[in-house]
XYZ file of C-alpha atoms in Angstrom:
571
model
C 93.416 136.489 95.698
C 93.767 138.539 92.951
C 97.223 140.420 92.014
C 97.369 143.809 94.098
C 96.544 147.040 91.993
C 97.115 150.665 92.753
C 95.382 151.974 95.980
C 95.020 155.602 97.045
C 95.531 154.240 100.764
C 99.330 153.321 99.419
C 101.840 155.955 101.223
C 99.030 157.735 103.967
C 98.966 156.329 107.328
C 96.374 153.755 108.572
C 96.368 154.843 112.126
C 99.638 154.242 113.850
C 100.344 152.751 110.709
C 102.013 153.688 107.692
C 100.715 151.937 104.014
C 103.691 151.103 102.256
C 102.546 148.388 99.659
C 99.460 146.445 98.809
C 100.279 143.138 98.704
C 96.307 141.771 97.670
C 92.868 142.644 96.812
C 89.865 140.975 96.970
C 85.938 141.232 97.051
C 86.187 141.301 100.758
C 89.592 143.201 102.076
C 92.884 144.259 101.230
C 96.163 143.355 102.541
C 99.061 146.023 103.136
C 103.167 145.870 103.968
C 102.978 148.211 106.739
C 105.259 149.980 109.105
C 105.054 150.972 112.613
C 107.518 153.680 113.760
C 108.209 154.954 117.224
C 110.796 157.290 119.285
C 114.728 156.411 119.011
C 114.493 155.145 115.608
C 112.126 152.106 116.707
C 110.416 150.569 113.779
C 108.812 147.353 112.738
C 107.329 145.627 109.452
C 104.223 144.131 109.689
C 101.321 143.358 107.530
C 97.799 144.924 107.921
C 94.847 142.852 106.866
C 91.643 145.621 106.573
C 87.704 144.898 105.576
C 85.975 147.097 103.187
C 84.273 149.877 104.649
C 81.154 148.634 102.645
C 81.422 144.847 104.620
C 81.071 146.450 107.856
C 77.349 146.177 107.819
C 77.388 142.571 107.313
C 77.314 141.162 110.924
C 78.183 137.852 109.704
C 81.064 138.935 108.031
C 82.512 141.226 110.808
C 81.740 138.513 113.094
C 83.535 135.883 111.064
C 86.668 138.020 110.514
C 86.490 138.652 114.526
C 86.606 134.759 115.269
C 89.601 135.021 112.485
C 91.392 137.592 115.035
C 90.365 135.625 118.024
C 91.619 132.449 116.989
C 95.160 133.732 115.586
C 95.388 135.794 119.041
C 95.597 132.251 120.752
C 98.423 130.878 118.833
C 101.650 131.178 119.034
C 104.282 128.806 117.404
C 107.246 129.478 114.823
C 105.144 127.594 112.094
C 101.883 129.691 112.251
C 101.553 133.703 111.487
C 101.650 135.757 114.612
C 98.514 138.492 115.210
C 99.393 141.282 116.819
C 96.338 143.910 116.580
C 92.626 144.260 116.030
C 91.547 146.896 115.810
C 89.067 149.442 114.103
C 90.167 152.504 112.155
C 87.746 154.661 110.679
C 84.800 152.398 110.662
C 86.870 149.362 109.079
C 88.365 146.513 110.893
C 91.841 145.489 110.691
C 93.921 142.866 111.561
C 98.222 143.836 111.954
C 99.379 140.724 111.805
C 103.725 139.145 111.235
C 105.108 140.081 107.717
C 106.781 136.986 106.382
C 108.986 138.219 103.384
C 109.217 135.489 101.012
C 106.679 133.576 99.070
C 103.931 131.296 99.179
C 104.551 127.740 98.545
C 101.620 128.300 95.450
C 104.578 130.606 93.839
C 107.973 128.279 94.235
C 105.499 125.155 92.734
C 104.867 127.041 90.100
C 107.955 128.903 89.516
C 109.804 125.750 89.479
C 107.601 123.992 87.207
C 107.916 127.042 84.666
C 111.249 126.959 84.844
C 111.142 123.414 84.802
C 113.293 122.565 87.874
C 112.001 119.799 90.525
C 112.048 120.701 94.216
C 114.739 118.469 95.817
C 112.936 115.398 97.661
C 114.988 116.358 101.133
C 113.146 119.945 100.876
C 109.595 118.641 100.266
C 110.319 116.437 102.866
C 111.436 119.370 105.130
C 108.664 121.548 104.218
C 106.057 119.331 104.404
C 107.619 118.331 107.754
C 107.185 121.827 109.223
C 103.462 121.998 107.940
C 102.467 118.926 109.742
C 103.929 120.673 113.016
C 102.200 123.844 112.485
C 98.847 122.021 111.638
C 99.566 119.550 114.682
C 99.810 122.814 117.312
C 96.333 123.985 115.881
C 94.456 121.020 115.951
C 95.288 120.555 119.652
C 95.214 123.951 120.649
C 93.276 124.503 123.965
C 91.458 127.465 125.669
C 92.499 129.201 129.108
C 90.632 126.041 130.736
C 92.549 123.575 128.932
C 89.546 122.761 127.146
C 90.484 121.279 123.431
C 88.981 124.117 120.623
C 88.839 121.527 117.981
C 90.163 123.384 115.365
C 89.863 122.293 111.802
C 91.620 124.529 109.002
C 89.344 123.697 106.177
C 91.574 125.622 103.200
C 95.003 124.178 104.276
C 96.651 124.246 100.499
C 99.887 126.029 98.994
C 98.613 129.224 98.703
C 97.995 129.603 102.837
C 101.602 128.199 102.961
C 104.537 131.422 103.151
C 108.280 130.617 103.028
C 110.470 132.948 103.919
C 113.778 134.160 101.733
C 115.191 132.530 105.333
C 113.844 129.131 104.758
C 111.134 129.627 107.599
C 107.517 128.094 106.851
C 104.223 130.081 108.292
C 100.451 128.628 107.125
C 98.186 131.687 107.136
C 94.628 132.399 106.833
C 92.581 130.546 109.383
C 89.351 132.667 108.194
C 87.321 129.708 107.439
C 88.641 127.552 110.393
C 86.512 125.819 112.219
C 87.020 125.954 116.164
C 84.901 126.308 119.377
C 85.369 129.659 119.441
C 83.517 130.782 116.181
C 79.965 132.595 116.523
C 79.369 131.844 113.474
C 78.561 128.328 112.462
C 78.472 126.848 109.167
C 75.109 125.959 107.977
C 74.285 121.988 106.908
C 75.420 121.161 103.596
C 77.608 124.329 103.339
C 81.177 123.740 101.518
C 84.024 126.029 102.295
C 87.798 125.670 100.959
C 89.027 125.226 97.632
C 87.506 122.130 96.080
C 91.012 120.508 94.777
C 92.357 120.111 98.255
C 88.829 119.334 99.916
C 88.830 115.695 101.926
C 85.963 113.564 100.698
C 83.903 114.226 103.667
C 84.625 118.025 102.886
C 82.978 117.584 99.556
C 80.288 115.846 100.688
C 79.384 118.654 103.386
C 80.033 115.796 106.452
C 81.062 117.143 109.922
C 84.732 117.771 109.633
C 88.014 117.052 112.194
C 91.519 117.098 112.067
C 91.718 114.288 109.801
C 90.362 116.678 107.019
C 93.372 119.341 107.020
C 96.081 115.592 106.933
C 94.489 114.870 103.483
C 94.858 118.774 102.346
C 98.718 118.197 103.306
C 99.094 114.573 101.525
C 97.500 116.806 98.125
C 100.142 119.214 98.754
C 103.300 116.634 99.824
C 102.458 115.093 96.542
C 102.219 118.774 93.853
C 105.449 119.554 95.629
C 106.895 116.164 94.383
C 105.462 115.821 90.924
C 104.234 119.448 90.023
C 100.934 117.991 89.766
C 97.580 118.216 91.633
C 96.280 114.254 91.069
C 92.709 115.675 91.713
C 92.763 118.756 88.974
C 90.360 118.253 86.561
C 88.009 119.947 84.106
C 85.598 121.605 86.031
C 84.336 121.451 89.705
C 81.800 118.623 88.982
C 84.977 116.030 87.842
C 86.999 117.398 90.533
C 84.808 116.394 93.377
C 84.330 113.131 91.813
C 87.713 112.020 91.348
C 87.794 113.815 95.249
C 85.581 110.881 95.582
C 86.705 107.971 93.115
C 90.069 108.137 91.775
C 93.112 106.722 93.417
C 96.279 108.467 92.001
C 99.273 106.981 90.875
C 102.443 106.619 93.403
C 105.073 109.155 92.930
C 107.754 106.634 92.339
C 106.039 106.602 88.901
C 107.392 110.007 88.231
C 110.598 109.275 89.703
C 112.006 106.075 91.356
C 113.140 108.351 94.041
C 110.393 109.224 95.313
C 109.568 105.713 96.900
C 110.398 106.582 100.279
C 107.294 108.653 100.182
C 104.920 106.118 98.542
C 103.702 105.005 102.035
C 103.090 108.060 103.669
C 100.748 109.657 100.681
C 98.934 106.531 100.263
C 97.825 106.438 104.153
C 97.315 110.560 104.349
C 95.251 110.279 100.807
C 92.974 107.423 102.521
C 89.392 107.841 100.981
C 88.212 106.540 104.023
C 88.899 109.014 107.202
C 89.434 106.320 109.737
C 92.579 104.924 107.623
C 94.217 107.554 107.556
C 96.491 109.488 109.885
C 94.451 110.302 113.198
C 97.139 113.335 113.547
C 99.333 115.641 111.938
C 101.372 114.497 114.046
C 101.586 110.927 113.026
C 102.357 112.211 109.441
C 105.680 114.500 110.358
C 106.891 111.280 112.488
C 106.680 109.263 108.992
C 108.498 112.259 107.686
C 110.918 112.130 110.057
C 111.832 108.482 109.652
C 112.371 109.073 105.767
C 116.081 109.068 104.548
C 116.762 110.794 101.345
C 120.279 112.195 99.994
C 121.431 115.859 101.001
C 119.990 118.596 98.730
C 122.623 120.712 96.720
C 120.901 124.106 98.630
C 119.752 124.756 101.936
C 115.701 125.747 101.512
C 116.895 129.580 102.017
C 119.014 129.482 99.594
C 117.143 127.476 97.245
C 113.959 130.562 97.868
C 117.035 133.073 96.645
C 118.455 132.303 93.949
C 114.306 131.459 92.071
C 113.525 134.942 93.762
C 116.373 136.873 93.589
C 114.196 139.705 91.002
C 111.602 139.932 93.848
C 114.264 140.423 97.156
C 116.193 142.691 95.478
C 112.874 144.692 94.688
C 111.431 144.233 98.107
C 114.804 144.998 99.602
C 114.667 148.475 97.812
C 111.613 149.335 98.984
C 112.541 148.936 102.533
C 115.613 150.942 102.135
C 114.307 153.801 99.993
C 111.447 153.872 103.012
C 114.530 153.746 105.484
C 116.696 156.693 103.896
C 113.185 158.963 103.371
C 112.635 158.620 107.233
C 116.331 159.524 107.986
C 116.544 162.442 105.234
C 113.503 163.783 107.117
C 111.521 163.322 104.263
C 107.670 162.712 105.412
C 105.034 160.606 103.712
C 102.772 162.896 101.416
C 103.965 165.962 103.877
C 104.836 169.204 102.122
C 105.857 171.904 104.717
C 103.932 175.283 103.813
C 106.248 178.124 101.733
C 107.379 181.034 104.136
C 106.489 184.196 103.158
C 109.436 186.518 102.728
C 109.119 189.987 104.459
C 107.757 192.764 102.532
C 111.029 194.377 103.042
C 113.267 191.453 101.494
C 113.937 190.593 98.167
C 115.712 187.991 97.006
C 117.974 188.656 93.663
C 118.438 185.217 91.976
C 121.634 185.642 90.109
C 123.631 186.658 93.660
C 121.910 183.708 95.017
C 123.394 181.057 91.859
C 126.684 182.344 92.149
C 127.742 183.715 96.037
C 124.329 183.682 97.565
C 123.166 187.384 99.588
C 120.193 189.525 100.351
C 119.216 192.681 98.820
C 117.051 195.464 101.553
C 115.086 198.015 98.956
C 113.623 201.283 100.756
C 110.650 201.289 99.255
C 107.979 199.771 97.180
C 109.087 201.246 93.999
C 112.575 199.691 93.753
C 111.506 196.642 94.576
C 109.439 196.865 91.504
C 112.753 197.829 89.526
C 114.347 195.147 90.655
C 111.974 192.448 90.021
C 111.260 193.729 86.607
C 114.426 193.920 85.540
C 115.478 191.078 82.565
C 117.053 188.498 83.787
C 119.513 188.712 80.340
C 120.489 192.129 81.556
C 121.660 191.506 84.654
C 125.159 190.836 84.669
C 127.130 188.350 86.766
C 128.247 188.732 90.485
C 131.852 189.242 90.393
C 133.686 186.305 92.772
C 133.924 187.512 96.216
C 137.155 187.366 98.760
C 136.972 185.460 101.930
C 135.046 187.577 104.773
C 133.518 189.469 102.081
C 129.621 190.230 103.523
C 126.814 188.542 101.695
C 124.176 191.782 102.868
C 124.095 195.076 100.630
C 121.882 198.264 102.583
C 121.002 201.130 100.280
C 121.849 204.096 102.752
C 119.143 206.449 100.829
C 121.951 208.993 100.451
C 122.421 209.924 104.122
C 126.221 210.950 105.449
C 127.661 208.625 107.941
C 126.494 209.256 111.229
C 128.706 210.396 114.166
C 130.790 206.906 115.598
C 130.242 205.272 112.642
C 133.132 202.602 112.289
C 133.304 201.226 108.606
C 134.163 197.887 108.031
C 137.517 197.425 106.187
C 136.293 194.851 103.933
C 134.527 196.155 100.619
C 130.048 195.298 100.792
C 130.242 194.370 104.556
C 127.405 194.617 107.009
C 126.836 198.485 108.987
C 126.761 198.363 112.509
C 124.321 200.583 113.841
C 123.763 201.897 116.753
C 119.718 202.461 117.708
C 118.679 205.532 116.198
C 121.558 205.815 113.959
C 120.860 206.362 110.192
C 122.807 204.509 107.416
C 125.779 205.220 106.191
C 126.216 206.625 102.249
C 127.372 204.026 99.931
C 131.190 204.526 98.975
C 132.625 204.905 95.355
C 134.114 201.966 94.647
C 137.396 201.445 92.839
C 139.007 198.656 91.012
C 140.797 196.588 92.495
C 144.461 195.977 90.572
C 145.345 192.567 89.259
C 148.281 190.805 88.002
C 149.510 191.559 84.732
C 148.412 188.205 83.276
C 146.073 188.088 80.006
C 144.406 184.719 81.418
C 143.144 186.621 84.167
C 139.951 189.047 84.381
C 139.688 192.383 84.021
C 137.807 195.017 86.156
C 137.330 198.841 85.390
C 136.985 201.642 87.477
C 133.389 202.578 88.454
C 132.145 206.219 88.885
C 131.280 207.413 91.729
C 127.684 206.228 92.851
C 124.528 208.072 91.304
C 121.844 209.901 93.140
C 119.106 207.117 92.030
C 120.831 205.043 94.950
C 121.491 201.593 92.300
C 123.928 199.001 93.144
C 126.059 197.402 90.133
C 127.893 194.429 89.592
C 130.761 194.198 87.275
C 131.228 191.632 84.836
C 134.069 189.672 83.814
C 135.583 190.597 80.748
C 135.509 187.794 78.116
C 139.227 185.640 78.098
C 140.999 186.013 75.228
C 142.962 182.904 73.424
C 146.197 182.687 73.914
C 148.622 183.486 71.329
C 149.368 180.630 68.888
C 149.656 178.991 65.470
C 146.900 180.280 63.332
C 144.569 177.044 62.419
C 145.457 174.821 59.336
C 144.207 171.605 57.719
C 146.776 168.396 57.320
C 146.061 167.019 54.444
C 147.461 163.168 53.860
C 148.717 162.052 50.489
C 146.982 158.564 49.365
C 150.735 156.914 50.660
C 149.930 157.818 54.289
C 146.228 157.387 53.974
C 147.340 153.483 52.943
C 149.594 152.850 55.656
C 147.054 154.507 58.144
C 144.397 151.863 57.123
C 146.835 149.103 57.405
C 147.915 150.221 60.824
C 143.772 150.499 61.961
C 143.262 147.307 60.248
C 146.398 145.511 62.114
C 145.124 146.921 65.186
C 141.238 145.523 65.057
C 142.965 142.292 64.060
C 144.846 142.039 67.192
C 141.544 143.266 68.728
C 139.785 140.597 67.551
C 142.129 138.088 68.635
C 142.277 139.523 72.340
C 138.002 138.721 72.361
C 136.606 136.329 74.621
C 134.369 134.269 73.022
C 131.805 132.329 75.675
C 129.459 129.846 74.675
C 125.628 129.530 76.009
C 123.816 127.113 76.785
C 122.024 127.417 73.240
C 125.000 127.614 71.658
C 126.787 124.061 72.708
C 122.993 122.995 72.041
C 122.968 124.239 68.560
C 126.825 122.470 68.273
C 125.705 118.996 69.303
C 122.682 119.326 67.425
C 125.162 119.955 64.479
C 127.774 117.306 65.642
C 124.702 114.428 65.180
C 123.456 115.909 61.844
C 127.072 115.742 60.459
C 127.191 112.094 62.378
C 123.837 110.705 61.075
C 124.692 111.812 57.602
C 127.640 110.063 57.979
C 126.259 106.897 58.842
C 123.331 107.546 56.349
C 126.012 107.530 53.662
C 127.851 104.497 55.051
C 124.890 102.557 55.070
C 123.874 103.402 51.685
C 127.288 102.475 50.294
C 126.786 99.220 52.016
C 123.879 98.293 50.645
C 124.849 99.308 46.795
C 127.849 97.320 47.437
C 125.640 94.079 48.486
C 123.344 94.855 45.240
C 126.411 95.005 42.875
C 127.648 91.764 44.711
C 124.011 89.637 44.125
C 123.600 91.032 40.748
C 126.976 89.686 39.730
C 126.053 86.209 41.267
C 122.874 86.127 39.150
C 124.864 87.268 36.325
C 126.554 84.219 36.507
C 124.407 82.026 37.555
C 122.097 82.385 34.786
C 125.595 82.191 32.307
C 126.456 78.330 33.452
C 122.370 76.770 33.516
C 122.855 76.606 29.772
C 125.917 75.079 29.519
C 124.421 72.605 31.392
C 120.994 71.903 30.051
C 123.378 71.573 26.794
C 125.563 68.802 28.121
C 122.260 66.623 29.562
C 120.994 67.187 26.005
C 124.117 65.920 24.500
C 124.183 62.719 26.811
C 120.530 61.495 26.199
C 120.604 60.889 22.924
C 123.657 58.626 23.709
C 122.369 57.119 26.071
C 119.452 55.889 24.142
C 121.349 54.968 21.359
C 122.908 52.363 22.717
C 120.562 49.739 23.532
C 119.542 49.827 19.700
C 122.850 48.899 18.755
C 123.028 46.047 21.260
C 120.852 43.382 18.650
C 122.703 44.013 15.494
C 125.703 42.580 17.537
């Protein structure tokens, strides 16, 4: 399926279900991280599987992705996704099914070949282990009457293979499976599955068993090992014919290692269905019987540390959804504005500073004081403990008979019903210490007839008392020593640094250390051989010097020699 892209279904609720993420997209539904909330804090994570509205009027189609729901609603083992729901929402059909948070075997392959690591042989061995026992409970799986369903997976590759950040394995997607209880049957020379993991009967359109989903596993057991799918070719047309033809090399080509496992791919890769494993079964026992050295990390931990990135991602999600349910914070859910009484008005500045409530008489002050500038209004004054946070314009009116005033300055009246409200007292400053840090307050007047309430400001603080500012100036002596004392300093910095070395770096040095050493040796050798030049020069040299000293002296004793005998008569 294609990468998940923004959805306007992300963050409502499906049902009883709330859309958290889509985790993929394709021509003919969409797959969501959902959560299911209930009373007491109850919640679970699940995944919901959902048709397009548009496929709904396809009877085949809703009928095949019924048989989907039917079949998963019979099985139940720790090695298969559990279904939980089917149901229809809306007009659209939807499957909730277990949320397995980790990754699909498709991703770690890959992952690990990018960042070209090798999948220890004891964990392909593990995980192809738990695969076989999955695909074992689904190919015997029986109905209520005991009667055998004959399933058949049909697309039984890497990508319908989750492991979980936990090291748990789950094969997904049995929409194309093949079982007794399917209404819809696949028409005669119909292929379905991904060609590079097809069995050759598969890709010849032959009636299919169990025996068909043990090859899909061998293709797998064997792109765990090497990175490599031995049937990926070109284009469909060379991939069903090697499918057909071409016997791939042993894995103990890639690595010696892997010769334990030899045996087992050659038999579950069998061209020929009847001689190859009858059973998944048969396969994991292999597995089983296979003795390889103890992997560095546990699969778990091995799924962390490639993934950390994505847990820590998908961890956030889940907690930000976590603290928005207990911060009461709903899911596209904006609570409507209350309307304040036409009586009420709410002053912002007392609100930013103390907080309180201002009650106007009538329309026309409430005009007054929403028009007023905000840069003429000045400050609340700070208020003392107990101090009331409610101001009532009296309109003027004496105190009424019983009225009790409260002792603290801008408390609350308490009226009586019936009673009319109080005049609003001159008020007086209030002394203060005799300290020029602190602020200053002034005596009002008495209150005016328009019936206005006014806050004093604080009087602006005046600096204290001190040296008028001046500007050092150094000579060029102290400006020297001043340098040498910051230089000094950054040396001693610089010798406190911790210098680490990468990776690169101690790559880069060796690649340096056998430069400087094959220059060395260059140079050596080239000495060598001048030397051994020098050496056969001089040897020719003299060579060539004693030939004619020689040729001279058998010059010297022919003539001699013949000599001789003509002397001989004359005696």
């Amino acid at each position: 399926m294609p990468e998940a892209a923004g959805s306007s279904d992300v963050g409502t609720y499906f049902g009883k279900y709330f859309l958290m993420k889509k985790l993929a997209a394709g021509g003919m539904g969409e797959v969501f991280l959902a959560k299911q909330q209930g009373p007491a804090g109850f919640q679970k994570m699940l995944v919901v599987k959902k048709v397009l509205s548009h496929l709904t009027e396809s009877k085949e189609f809703v009928e095949a992705f019924l048989g989907e729901a039917r079949l998963a609603a019979q099985m139940n083992h720790r090695n298969i996704v559990q279904v939980f729901e089917l149901g229809q929402e809306s007009g659209a059909y939807f499957i909730a099914m277990e949320y397995v948070q980790g990754k699909s075997l498709r991703d770690l392959i890959d992952t690990t070949m990018r960042r070209k690591e090798k999948i220890p042989a004891e964990l392909c061995r593990s995980l192809a282990d738990q695969i076989c026992d999955g695909a074992s409970y689904a190919h015997n799986l029986t109905d209520m009457a005991g009667r055998s369903l004959n399933l058949v997976h049909r697309d039984l590759n890497p990508q319908n293979v989750l492991i979980s950040y936990g090291g748990d394995v789950k094969i997904i997607d049995f929409g194309i499976a093949k079982s007794e209880l399917s209404t819809v049957k696949t028409e005669a020379g119909m292929i379905k599955g991904k060609f590079v993991y097809m069995s050759p009967e598969q890709s010849l359109a032959k009636k299919l068993d169990k025996r068909s989903d043990v090859f899909a596993i061998g293709i797998s057991l064997y792109e765990m090992l090497t990175g490599i799918n031995p049937f990926q070719k070109n284009n469909i047309v060379l991939t069903l014919e090697a499918i057909q033809r071409y016997e791939p090399p042993p894995p103990s080509e890639y690595d010696p290692g892997y010769a334990p496992f030899d045996p087992i791919i050659s038999k579950a890769l069998a061209k020929d269905r009847d001689r190859r494993y009858s059973d998944a079964c048969e396969m994991q026992d292999d597995l089983r019987r296979v003795v390889l050295p103890r992997p560095p990390e546990r699969l778990g931990q091995f799924m962390g540390r490639l993934f950390r990135a994505q847990l820590e991602e998908e961890q956030k999600l889940l907690f930000d959804s976590d603290r928005a349910r207990l911060t009461g914070a709903g899911p596209r859910r904006t609570p409507p504005r209350a309307t304040p009484p036409e009586s009420v008005a709410t002053v912002p500045d007392l609100a930013a500073s103390a907080g309180g409530t201002q009650l106007l008489p009538s329309a026309a002050d409430r005009g007054k004081a929403f028009s007023r500038p905000a840069a003429a209004r000045s400050p609340a004054p700070s208020r003392r403990d107990g101090a009331g946070d409610t101001l009532i314009d009296t309109d003027g009116g004496g105190p009424p008979q019983g009225f009790v005033r409260d002792e603290l300055p801008r408390g609350t009246a308490v009226l009586k019903p019936g009673q009319a409200c109080p005049p609003v007292p001159a008020r007086k400053g209030v002394p203060r210490p005799a300290d020029p840090d602190q602020e200053t307050t002034e005596e009002l007047p008495a209150a005016e007839p328009a019936r206005k309430t006014e806050f004093l400001g604080a009087a602006p603080r005046r600096p204290p008392p001190g040296k008028p500012a001046s500007t050092n100036i150094m000579t060029a002596e102290e400006t020297e020593a001043a340098q040498r004392a910051a230089q000094a300093k950054l040396d001693e910095a610089k010798k406190g640094v911790l210098h680490t070395r990468t990776r690169n770096d101690k790559r880069a040095e060796l690649a340096r250390a056998r430069s400087s050493r094959g220059m060395w040796i260059a140079l050596g050798v080239g000495t060598l051989a001048a030397v051994v030049l020098i050496v056969g020069l001089l040897f020719l040299f003299f060579a060539d010097e004693s030939a004619p000293s020689a040729v001279r002296r058998a010059r010297r004793e022919i003539p001699e020699s013949r000599s001789t005998p003509a002397s001989e008569p004359r005696r």
